[in-house]
mmCIF file of C-alpha atoms and ligand atoms in Angstrom:
data_model
loop_
_atom_site.group_PDB
_atom_site.id
_atom_site.type_symbol
_atom_site.label_atom_id
_atom_site.label_comp_id
_atom_site.label_asym_id
_atom_site.label_seq_id
_atom_site.Cartn_x
_atom_site.Cartn_y
_atom_site.Cartn_z
ATOM 1 C CA MET A 1 83.526 105.749 110.017
ATOM 2 C CA SER A 2 86.684 104.080 108.743
ATOM 3 C CA ILE A 3 86.424 102.157 105.447
ATOM 4 C CA THR A 4 88.618 99.081 104.876
ATOM 5 C CA ILE A 5 88.454 97.336 101.503
ATOM 6 C CA LEU A 6 90.064 94.222 100.041
ATOM 7 C CA ALA A 7 90.429 94.492 96.248
ATOM 8 C CA ILE A 8 91.297 91.785 93.728
ATOM 9 C CA GLU A 9 92.611 92.250 90.175
ATOM 10 C CA SER A 10 92.835 89.306 87.753
ATOM 11 C CA SER A 11 91.893 90.708 84.345
ATOM 12 C CA CYS A 12 94.974 89.573 82.435
ATOM 13 C CA ASP A 13 98.262 88.038 83.548
ATOM 14 C CA GLU A 14 98.787 89.526 87.019
ATOM 15 C CA THR A 15 97.092 88.081 90.089
ATOM 16 C CA ALA A 16 96.891 90.980 92.519
ATOM 17 C CA ALA A 17 95.301 91.899 95.841
ATOM 18 C CA SER A 18 95.397 95.093 97.877
ATOM 19 C CA VAL A 19 93.974 96.365 101.121
ATOM 20 C CA CYS A 20 93.122 100.020 101.458
ATOM 21 C CA ARG A 21 91.866 101.921 104.496
ATOM 22 C CA ASP A 22 90.254 105.323 104.034
ATOM 23 C CA GLY A 23 91.951 105.783 100.665
ATOM 24 C CA ARG A 24 95.395 104.796 101.977
ATOM 25 C CA ILE A 25 97.002 101.711 100.429
ATOM 26 C CA LEU A 26 98.124 99.289 103.165
ATOM 27 C CA SER A 27 99.307 96.500 100.851
ATOM 28 C CA ASN A 28 99.764 95.897 97.143
ATOM 29 C CA ILE A 29 100.684 92.294 96.301
ATOM 30 C CA ILE A 30 101.232 91.158 92.711
ATOM 31 C CA ALA A 31 102.053 87.692 91.348
ATOM 32 C CA SER A 32 103.228 88.053 87.746
ATOM 33 C CA GLN A 33 102.842 85.127 85.374
ATOM 34 C CA LYS A 34 106.158 84.475 83.655
ATOM 35 C CA ILE A 35 104.751 81.518 81.694
ATOM 36 C CA HIS A 36 103.496 83.759 78.847
ATOM 37 C CA GLU A 37 106.977 85.042 77.902
ATOM 38 C CA GLN A 38 107.739 81.975 75.784
ATOM 39 C CA TYR A 39 104.493 82.357 73.794
ATOM 40 C CA GLY A 40 104.980 85.992 72.744
ATOM 41 C CA GLY A 41 101.701 87.051 74.382
ATOM 42 C CA VAL A 42 99.213 86.134 77.093
ATOM 43 C CA VAL A 43 97.654 82.660 76.672
ATOM 44 C CA PRO A 44 94.151 82.964 78.229
ATOM 45 C CA GLU A 45 93.847 79.353 79.408
ATOM 46 C CA LEU A 46 97.267 79.454 81.091
ATOM 47 C CA ALA A 47 96.410 82.806 82.673
ATOM 48 C CA SER A 48 93.212 81.431 84.257
ATOM 49 C CA ARG A 49 95.048 78.415 85.645
ATOM 50 C CA ALA A 50 97.836 80.562 87.077
ATOM 51 C CA HIS A 51 95.251 82.867 88.708
ATOM 52 C CA MET A 52 93.678 79.823 90.394
ATOM 53 C CA GLN A 53 97.064 78.824 91.803
ATOM 54 C CA ASN A 54 97.978 82.345 92.907
ATOM 55 C CA ILE A 55 94.772 83.800 94.265
ATOM 56 C CA VAL A 56 94.820 82.295 97.792
ATOM 57 C CA PRO A 57 98.457 83.130 98.618
ATOM 58 C CA VAL A 58 98.173 86.606 97.065
ATOM 59 C CA VAL A 59 95.059 87.519 99.070
ATOM 60 C CA ASP A 60 96.581 86.007 102.242
ATOM 61 C CA GLN A 61 99.737 88.075 101.786
ATOM 62 C CA SER A 62 97.822 91.273 101.132
ATOM 63 C CA LEU A 63 95.872 90.893 104.399
ATOM 64 C CA LEU A 64 99.004 89.900 106.315
ATOM 65 C CA LYS A 65 101.065 92.814 104.984
ATOM 66 C CA ALA A 66 98.221 95.231 105.751
ATOM 67 C CA GLY A 67 97.794 93.769 109.243
ATOM 68 C CA VAL A 68 94.087 93.464 108.595
ATOM 69 C CA LEU A 69 91.839 90.535 109.527
ATOM 70 C CA LEU A 70 89.079 89.336 107.215
ATOM 71 C CA SER A 71 86.592 90.295 109.905
ATOM 72 C CA GLU A 72 87.782 93.928 109.727
ATOM 73 C CA LEU A 73 86.823 94.351 106.054
ATOM 74 C CA ASP A 74 83.938 96.664 105.175
ATOM 75 C CA ALA A 75 83.728 95.611 101.504
ATOM 76 C CA VAL A 76 85.328 93.394 98.884
ATOM 77 C CA ALA A 77 86.037 94.635 95.352
ATOM 78 C CA PHE A 78 87.022 92.962 92.091
ATOM 79 C CA THR A 79 87.796 93.937 88.495
ATOM 80 C CA GLN A 80 84.634 93.305 86.498
ATOM 81 C CA ALA A 81 85.813 94.341 82.997
ATOM 82 C CA PRO A 82 87.489 94.560 80.578
ATOM 83 C CA GLY A 83 89.702 91.496 80.492
ATOM 84 C CA LEU A 84 90.028 87.808 79.691
ATOM 85 C CA ILE A 85 86.811 86.176 80.834
ATOM 86 C CA GLY A 86 88.405 83.084 82.427
ATOM 87 C CA ALA A 87 90.920 85.280 84.232
ATOM 88 C CA LEU A 88 88.277 87.726 85.464
ATOM 89 C CA LEU A 89 86.103 84.868 86.710
ATOM 90 C CA VAL A 90 88.766 83.672 89.149
ATOM 91 C CA GLY A 91 89.006 87.054 90.891
ATOM 92 C CA ALA A 92 85.254 87.637 90.728
ATOM 93 C CA GLN A 93 84.319 84.289 92.270
ATOM 94 C CA PHE A 94 86.894 84.668 95.004
ATOM 95 C CA ALA A 95 85.749 88.191 95.882
ATOM 96 C CA ARG A 96 82.098 87.136 95.805
ATOM 97 C CA SER A 97 82.769 84.204 98.113
ATOM 98 C CA ILE A 98 84.524 86.376 100.692
ATOM 99 C CA ALA A 99 81.803 89.049 100.543
ATOM 100 C CA LEU A 100 79.122 86.392 100.945
ATOM 101 C CA ALA A 101 80.897 84.658 103.835
ATOM 102 C CA LEU A 102 81.430 87.972 105.663
ATOM 103 C CA ASP A 103 78.046 89.386 104.627
ATOM 104 C CA LYS A 104 79.792 92.557 103.402
ATOM 105 C CA PRO A 105 79.066 94.621 100.302
ATOM 106 C CA LEU A 106 80.613 93.765 96.966
ATOM 107 C CA ILE A 107 82.017 96.469 94.654
ATOM 108 C CA THR A 108 82.701 95.958 90.949
ATOM 109 C CA VAL A 109 85.441 98.031 89.325
ATOM 110 C CA HIS A 110 86.157 98.936 85.706
ATOM 111 C CA HIS A 111 89.834 98.242 85.053
ATOM 112 C CA MET A 112 90.328 101.377 82.908
ATOM 113 C CA GLN A 113 88.702 103.671 85.487
ATOM 114 C CA ALA A 114 91.062 102.129 88.028
ATOM 115 C CA HIS A 115 94.139 102.876 85.889
ATOM 116 C CA VAL A 116 93.059 106.543 85.797
ATOM 117 C CA LEU A 117 92.347 106.719 89.534
ATOM 118 C CA ALA A 118 95.791 105.256 90.316
ATOM 119 C CA ASN A 119 96.742 108.932 90.061
ATOM 120 C CA LEU A 120 94.762 109.598 93.259
ATOM 121 C CA ILE A 121 96.810 107.180 95.384
ATOM 122 C CA ASP A 122 99.875 109.358 95.966
ATOM 123 C CA SER A 123 100.167 113.036 96.867
ATOM 124 C CA PRO A 124 100.094 115.494 95.315
ATOM 125 C CA SER A 125 97.230 114.217 93.207
ATOM 126 C CA PRO A 126 95.537 116.076 90.344
ATOM 127 C CA SER A 127 92.601 118.382 91.024
ATOM 128 C CA PHE A 128 89.358 117.948 89.137
ATOM 129 C CA PRO A 129 88.705 118.276 86.287
ATOM 130 C CA PHE A 130 91.817 116.612 84.884
ATOM 131 C CA LEU A 131 92.808 114.803 81.710
ATOM 132 C CA CYS A 132 94.353 111.347 81.818
ATOM 133 C CA LEU A 133 96.187 109.652 78.981
ATOM 134 C CA THR A 134 95.690 105.958 79.745
ATOM 135 C CA VAL A 135 98.140 103.796 77.859
ATOM 136 C CA SER A 136 98.016 100.068 78.465
ATOM 137 C CA GLY A 137 98.370 96.804 76.572
ATOM 138 C CA GLY A 138 94.780 96.797 75.365
ATOM 139 C CA HIS A 139 93.712 100.454 75.506
ATOM 140 C CA THR A 140 94.838 103.954 74.637
ATOM 141 C CA GLN A 141 92.441 106.634 75.812
ATOM 142 C CA ILE A 142 92.269 110.282 76.729
ATOM 143 C CA VAL A 143 89.847 110.507 79.630
ATOM 144 C CA LEU A 144 88.261 113.658 81.009
ATOM 145 C CA CYS A 145 87.703 113.182 84.747
ATOM 146 C CA GLU A 146 85.180 115.478 86.421
ATOM 147 C CA SER A 147 85.232 113.462 89.654
ATOM 148 C CA PRO A 148 86.388 109.967 90.727
ATOM 149 C CA THR A 149 83.122 108.552 89.449
ATOM 150 C CA LEU A 150 82.419 110.871 86.515
ATOM 151 C CA LEU A 151 84.771 110.036 83.663
ATOM 152 C CA LYS A 152 84.384 110.422 79.915
ATOM 153 C CA VAL A 153 86.561 109.007 77.137
ATOM 154 C CA ILE A 154 87.211 111.878 74.702
ATOM 155 C CA GLY A 155 89.741 110.107 72.494
ATOM 156 C CA GLU A 156 90.850 106.534 71.921
ATOM 157 C CA THR A 157 92.696 104.262 69.556
ATOM 158 C CA ILE A 158 90.897 103.093 66.451
ATOM 159 C CA ASP A 159 93.132 100.001 66.156
ATOM 160 C CA ASP A 160 96.160 98.930 68.247
ATOM 161 C CA ALA A 161 96.895 100.265 71.728
ATOM 162 C CA ALA A 162 100.168 102.020 72.572
ATOM 163 C CA GLY A 163 101.273 99.000 74.619
ATOM 164 C CA GLU A 164 100.552 96.768 71.640
ATOM 165 C CA ALA A 165 102.669 99.047 69.457
ATOM 166 C CA PHE A 166 105.554 98.452 71.875
ATOM 167 C CA ASP A 167 104.873 94.717 72.192
ATOM 168 C CA LYS A 168 104.362 94.046 68.474
ATOM 169 C CA SER A 169 107.442 96.058 67.521
ATOM 170 C CA ALA A 170 109.410 94.073 70.092
ATOM 171 C CA LYS A 171 108.113 90.827 68.616
ATOM 172 C CA ILE A 172 109.258 91.890 65.123
ATOM 173 C CA LEU A 173 112.682 92.570 66.664
ATOM 174 C CA GLY A 174 112.735 89.084 68.206
ATOM 175 C CA LEU A 175 112.324 90.321 71.790
ATOM 176 C CA PRO A 176 110.116 88.358 74.255
ATOM 177 C CA TYR A 177 106.720 89.450 75.644
ATOM 178 C CA PRO A 178 106.016 91.953 77.115
ATOM 179 C CA GLY A 179 108.245 93.985 74.840
ATOM 180 C CA GLY A 180 107.566 97.486 76.202
ATOM 181 C CA PRO A 181 110.098 97.387 79.048
ATOM 182 C CA LEU A 182 112.708 95.779 76.754
ATOM 183 C CA ILE A 183 112.292 98.434 74.059
ATOM 184 C CA GLU A 184 112.784 101.014 76.815
ATOM 185 C CA LEU A 185 115.927 99.224 78.022
ATOM 186 C CA HIS A 186 117.572 99.018 74.583
ATOM 187 C CA ALA A 187 116.453 102.565 73.717
ATOM 188 C CA GLN A 188 118.546 103.955 76.573
ATOM 189 C CA SER A 189 121.747 103.741 74.517
ATOM 190 C CA GLY A 190 120.153 104.582 71.160
ATOM 191 C CA ASN A 191 119.501 107.695 69.092
ATOM 192 C CA PRO A 192 115.758 108.510 68.965
ATOM 193 C CA LYS A 193 116.211 110.384 65.674
ATOM 194 C CA ALA A 194 118.197 107.613 63.940
ATOM 195 C CA PHE A 195 115.190 106.387 61.952
ATOM 196 C CA ASN A 196 112.126 108.404 61.091
ATOM 197 C CA PHE A 197 108.965 106.329 61.529
ATOM 198 C CA PRO A 198 105.723 107.975 60.344
ATOM 199 C CA GLU A 199 103.212 109.786 62.553
ATOM 200 C CA PRO A 200 99.660 108.848 61.458
ATOM 201 C CA LYS A 201 97.253 111.616 60.470
ATOM 202 C CA ILE A 202 94.156 110.742 62.474
ATOM 203 C CA PRO A 203 91.610 113.528 63.001
ATOM 204 C CA GLY A 204 90.413 114.675 66.426
ATOM 205 C CA LEU A 205 91.658 113.084 69.617
ATOM 206 C CA ASP A 206 91.746 109.484 68.382
ATOM 207 C CA PHE A 207 94.910 107.436 67.898
ATOM 208 C CA SER A 208 96.121 104.818 65.457
ATOM 209 C CA PHE A 209 99.167 102.594 65.870
ATOM 210 C CA SER A 210 98.675 99.828 63.310
ATOM 211 C CA GLY A 211 100.295 101.829 60.478
ATOM 212 C CA LEU A 212 103.373 102.408 62.603
ATOM 213 C CA LYS A 213 103.722 98.675 63.237
ATOM 214 C CA THR A 214 103.476 97.947 59.489
ATOM 215 C CA ALA A 215 105.980 100.715 58.667
ATOM 216 C CA ILE A 216 108.443 99.242 61.178
ATOM 217 C CA LEU A 217 107.953 95.746 59.735
ATOM 218 C CA TYR A 218 108.553 96.849 56.115
ATOM 219 C CA PHE A 219 111.494 99.038 57.081
ATOM 220 C CA LEU A 220 113.188 96.165 58.899
ATOM 221 C CA GLN A 221 112.460 93.655 56.117
ATOM 222 C CA ASP A 222 114.138 95.980 53.594
ATOM 223 C CA GLU A 223 117.140 96.659 55.809
ATOM 224 C CA VAL A 224 117.645 93.005 56.748
ATOM 225 C CA LYS A 225 117.599 92.068 53.041
ATOM 226 C CA GLU A 226 120.602 94.391 52.558
ATOM 227 C CA ASN A 227 122.299 93.491 55.823
ATOM 228 C CA PRO A 228 121.167 90.360 57.735
ATOM 229 C CA ALA A 229 122.877 91.682 60.906
ATOM 230 C CA PHE A 230 121.022 95.020 60.772
ATOM 231 C CA ILE A 231 118.784 94.389 63.802
ATOM 232 C CA ASP A 232 121.657 93.143 65.971
ATOM 233 C CA GLN A 233 123.878 96.048 64.996
ATOM 234 C CA LYS A 234 121.255 98.784 65.288
ATOM 235 C CA LEU A 235 118.952 97.526 68.054
ATOM 236 C CA PRO A 236 119.404 100.540 70.400
ATOM 237 C CA ASP A 237 118.776 103.051 67.566
ATOM 238 C CA ILE A 238 115.737 101.097 66.298
ATOM 239 C CA CYS A 239 114.236 100.865 69.792
ATOM 240 C CA ALA A 240 114.914 104.529 70.567
ATOM 241 C CA SER A 241 113.314 105.605 67.269
ATOM 242 C CA ILE A 242 110.214 103.431 67.833
ATOM 243 C CA GLN A 243 109.848 104.705 71.399
ATOM 244 C CA TYR A 244 110.322 108.317 70.269
ATOM 245 C CA ARG A 245 107.586 108.022 67.646
ATOM 246 C CA ILE A 246 105.081 106.368 70.021
ATOM 247 C CA ILE A 247 105.726 109.089 72.617
ATOM 248 C CA THR A 248 105.333 111.945 70.119
ATOM 249 C CA ILE A 249 102.044 110.469 68.839
ATOM 250 C CA LEU A 250 100.754 110.292 72.418
ATOM 251 C CA LEU A 251 101.901 113.726 73.517
ATOM 252 C CA ASN A 252 100.707 115.512 70.387
ATOM 253 C CA LYS A 253 97.166 114.253 71.035
ATOM 254 C CA LEU A 254 97.424 115.168 74.687
ATOM 255 C CA LYS A 255 98.409 118.734 73.714
ATOM 256 C CA LYS A 256 95.386 118.881 71.417
ATOM 257 C CA ALA A 257 93.091 117.601 74.191
ATOM 258 C CA SER A 258 94.392 120.196 76.635
ATOM 259 C CA LEU A 259 93.916 122.958 74.084
ATOM 260 C CA GLN A 260 90.366 121.835 73.260
ATOM 261 C CA THR A 261 89.216 121.439 76.861
ATOM 262 C CA GLY A 262 91.281 124.198 78.454
ATOM 263 C CA ILE A 263 92.365 121.680 81.125
ATOM 264 C CA ARG A 264 95.955 121.842 82.357
ATOM 265 C CA GLU A 265 95.847 119.193 85.076
ATOM 266 C CA ILE A 266 97.340 116.310 83.107
ATOM 267 C CA CYS A 267 98.066 112.696 84.145
ATOM 268 C CA ILE A 268 99.184 109.499 82.522
ATOM 269 C CA ALA A 269 98.290 105.955 83.579
ATOM 270 C CA GLY A 270 98.504 102.309 82.505
ATOM 271 C CA GLY A 271 101.445 100.007 81.846
ATOM 272 C CA VAL A 272 103.106 102.247 79.243
ATOM 273 C CA SER A 273 103.110 105.142 81.745
ATOM 274 C CA ALA A 274 105.904 103.223 83.508
ATOM 275 C CA ASN A 275 108.117 104.211 80.558
ATOM 276 C CA ARG A 276 110.694 106.680 81.862
ATOM 277 C CA SER A 277 111.100 108.499 78.564
ATOM 278 C CA LEU A 278 107.330 109.056 78.376
ATOM 279 C CA ARG A 279 107.344 110.304 81.975
ATOM 280 C CA SER A 280 110.149 112.787 81.313
ATOM 281 C CA ALA A 281 108.626 113.864 77.980
ATOM 282 C CA LEU A 282 105.353 114.556 79.814
ATOM 283 C CA LYS A 283 107.214 116.643 82.393
ATOM 284 C CA GLU A 284 109.008 118.621 79.684
ATOM 285 C CA THR A 285 105.831 119.208 77.690
ATOM 286 C CA GLY A 286 104.088 120.216 80.900
ATOM 287 C CA GLN A 287 106.730 122.835 81.643
ATOM 288 C CA LYS A 288 106.416 124.238 78.140
ATOM 289 C CA TYR A 289 102.610 124.417 78.175
ATOM 290 C CA HIS A 290 102.178 125.330 81.877
ATOM 291 C CA TRP A 291 100.505 122.077 82.810
ATOM 292 C CA ASN A 292 100.562 120.461 86.228
ATOM 293 C CA THR A 293 101.631 116.913 85.402
ATOM 294 C CA TYR A 294 101.195 113.719 87.413
ATOM 295 C CA PHE A 295 102.005 110.046 87.012
ATOM 296 C CA PRO A 296 101.453 107.123 89.355
ATOM 297 C CA SER A 297 104.371 105.447 91.181
ATOM 298 C CA LEU A 298 105.784 102.661 89.022
ATOM 299 C CA GLU A 299 104.053 99.932 91.054
ATOM 300 C CA TYR A 300 100.663 101.522 90.272
ATOM 301 C CA CYS A 301 101.256 101.890 86.489
ATOM 302 C CA THR A 302 101.178 98.274 85.326
ATOM 303 C CA ASP A 303 98.266 96.094 86.440
ATOM 304 C CA ASN A 304 97.836 96.066 90.212
ATOM 305 C CA ALA A 305 95.071 95.824 92.789
ATOM 306 C CA ALA A 306 95.855 99.083 94.618
ATOM 307 C CA MET A 307 94.197 100.958 91.751
ATOM 308 C CA ILE A 308 91.155 98.681 92.112
ATOM 309 C CA ALA A 309 91.118 99.371 95.858
ATOM 310 C CA ILE A 310 91.267 103.172 95.488
ATOM 311 C CA THR A 311 88.467 103.093 92.902
ATOM 312 C CA ALA A 312 86.404 100.857 95.164
ATOM 313 C CA TYR A 313 86.958 103.332 98.002
ATOM 314 C CA TYR A 314 85.390 106.162 95.970
ATOM 315 C CA LYS A 315 82.577 103.885 94.834
ATOM 316 C CA PHE A 316 81.957 102.910 98.476
ATOM 317 C CA LYS A 317 81.776 106.590 99.449
ATOM 318 C CA SER A 318 79.226 107.254 96.733
ATOM 319 C CA GLY A 319 77.178 104.181 97.752
ATOM 320 C CA ASP A 320 77.805 102.392 94.454
ATOM 321 C CA PHE A 321 77.578 98.721 95.465
ATOM 322 C CA ALA A 322 77.081 95.686 93.221
ATOM 323 C CA ALA A 323 74.594 92.852 93.505
ATOM 324 C CA LYS A 324 75.955 89.932 95.551
ATOM 325 C CA ASP A 325 75.906 87.791 92.405
ATOM 326 C CA ALA A 326 77.677 90.307 90.119
ATOM 327 C CA ILE A 327 79.724 88.646 87.391
ATOM 328 C CA PRO A 328 82.425 89.762 84.960
ATOM 329 C CA THR A 329 80.989 91.329 81.828
ATOM 330 C CA ALA A 330 82.270 92.054 78.363
ATOM 331 C CA LYS A 331 81.356 95.705 78.855
ATOM 332 C CA ALA A 332 81.107 97.376 82.242
ATOM 333 C CA THR A 333 80.238 100.986 82.930
ATOM 334 C CA TRP A 334 82.261 103.361 85.050
HETATM 335 O O1 KG4 B 401 98.277 98.306 82.083
HETATM 336 P P1 KG4 B 401 99.023 97.068 81.791
HETATM 337 O O2 KG4 B 401 99.915 96.494 82.843
HETATM 338 O O3 KG4 B 401 98.046 95.928 81.341
HETATM 339 C C1 KG4 B 401 96.906 96.156 80.586
HETATM 340 O O4 KG4 B 401 95.886 96.581 81.171
HETATM 341 O O5 KG4 B 401 97.040 95.966 79.352
HETATM 342 O O6 KG4 B 401 99.875 97.382 80.463
HETATM 343 C C2 KG4 B 401 100.691 96.416 79.892
HETATM 344 C C3 KG4 B 401 101.411 97.080 78.723
HETATM 345 C C4 KG4 B 401 102.213 96.116 77.870
HETATM 346 O O7 KG4 B 401 101.929 96.379 76.523
HETATM 347 C C5 KG4 B 401 103.648 96.462 78.217
HETATM 348 O O8 KG4 B 401 104.575 96.211 77.176
HETATM 349 C C6 KG4 B 401 103.540 97.937 78.491
HETATM 350 O O9 KG4 B 401 102.335 98.067 79.205
HETATM 351 N N1 KG4 B 401 104.654 98.430 79.311
HETATM 352 C C7 KG4 B 401 105.580 99.304 78.851
HETATM 353 C C8 KG4 B 401 106.496 99.497 79.905
HETATM 354 N N2 KG4 B 401 106.086 98.748 80.976
HETATM 355 C C9 KG4 B 401 104.959 98.106 80.583
HETATM 356 N N3 KG4 B 401 105.700 99.919 77.669
HETATM 357 C C10 KG4 B 401 106.747 100.743 77.502
HETATM 358 N N4 KG4 B 401 107.685 100.963 78.457
HETATM 359 C C11 KG4 B 401 107.607 100.373 79.667
HETATM 360 N N5 KG4 B 401 108.508 100.612 80.602
HETATM 361 ZN ZN1 ZN B 402 95.730 97.381 82.796
#
């Protein structure tokens, strides 16, 4: 039997819909909300309102692009958690309404599980068990995946996420939100060893990024006192050094996780995994340590609904359906 699923993602500031058939992505439509740039971060109320405006056209386009009629759907999926509650509610209510109208099953998806499973969209995909370093705006985790539905977090950040480290550093530098891609852009012409930012000493597989942010802030305050044009003159070197330190923190923990578990199938996921320097550093490290490394296509790194659709596909196959009145929750299981 063929399985066709419509999936909706609205956990933060992207309104997204995707149609997948038998694990193959037929469409992946994303409406990004530019309005937050001027505020230096996502404004929850504005995000919810933008989702309400975007949801109908985004879902329409995803069906149109896939060439799939509503009546052909076998299930409807939505991101249940984590995320901004008002934002999640828009996607959840829309998905629930369609499922109810069509009398089709509803599937709830954990956003972080979906980031990990984005690695299963393209071929070649990792074999189980694999480790995934998930690096997004709100989370930094090392996840051990035994199967698409059996995942365990074995390390995570105790304070800021890697994406936050990029975004907050960018904010200190006067760059707009989201700062990650801009730090990457400026870093391209900079020297990653120009400034030596500290690597935190956190035991085990956990991460910490708040000390790095403070170190960057104090360093820049001191330098700007001496030379008010310091940031303008040294922006590429500052960005390259920040990016270098974030990447080494991430990869050092990943090496430790591989050593501890004996697993050499290694993936990255989440918005920060779109960073080209992180992707090439992962490849290099993989060659050195004999890992098989994987990362999702760029369109499946930052928030998207294709990753929700692929996760829903595996949940469908394992018969994991939600109640028709499922709602977003602060904590969802995966
Ligand atoms: O996964 P995502 O799209 O949303 C969340 O679930 O949080 O991740 C967004 C994060 C932001 O912090 C953004 O700055 C970061 O991913 N990001 C990047 C890059 N593209 C997105 N960070 C570094 N380099 C990039 N190219
Ligand atoms: Zn995300």
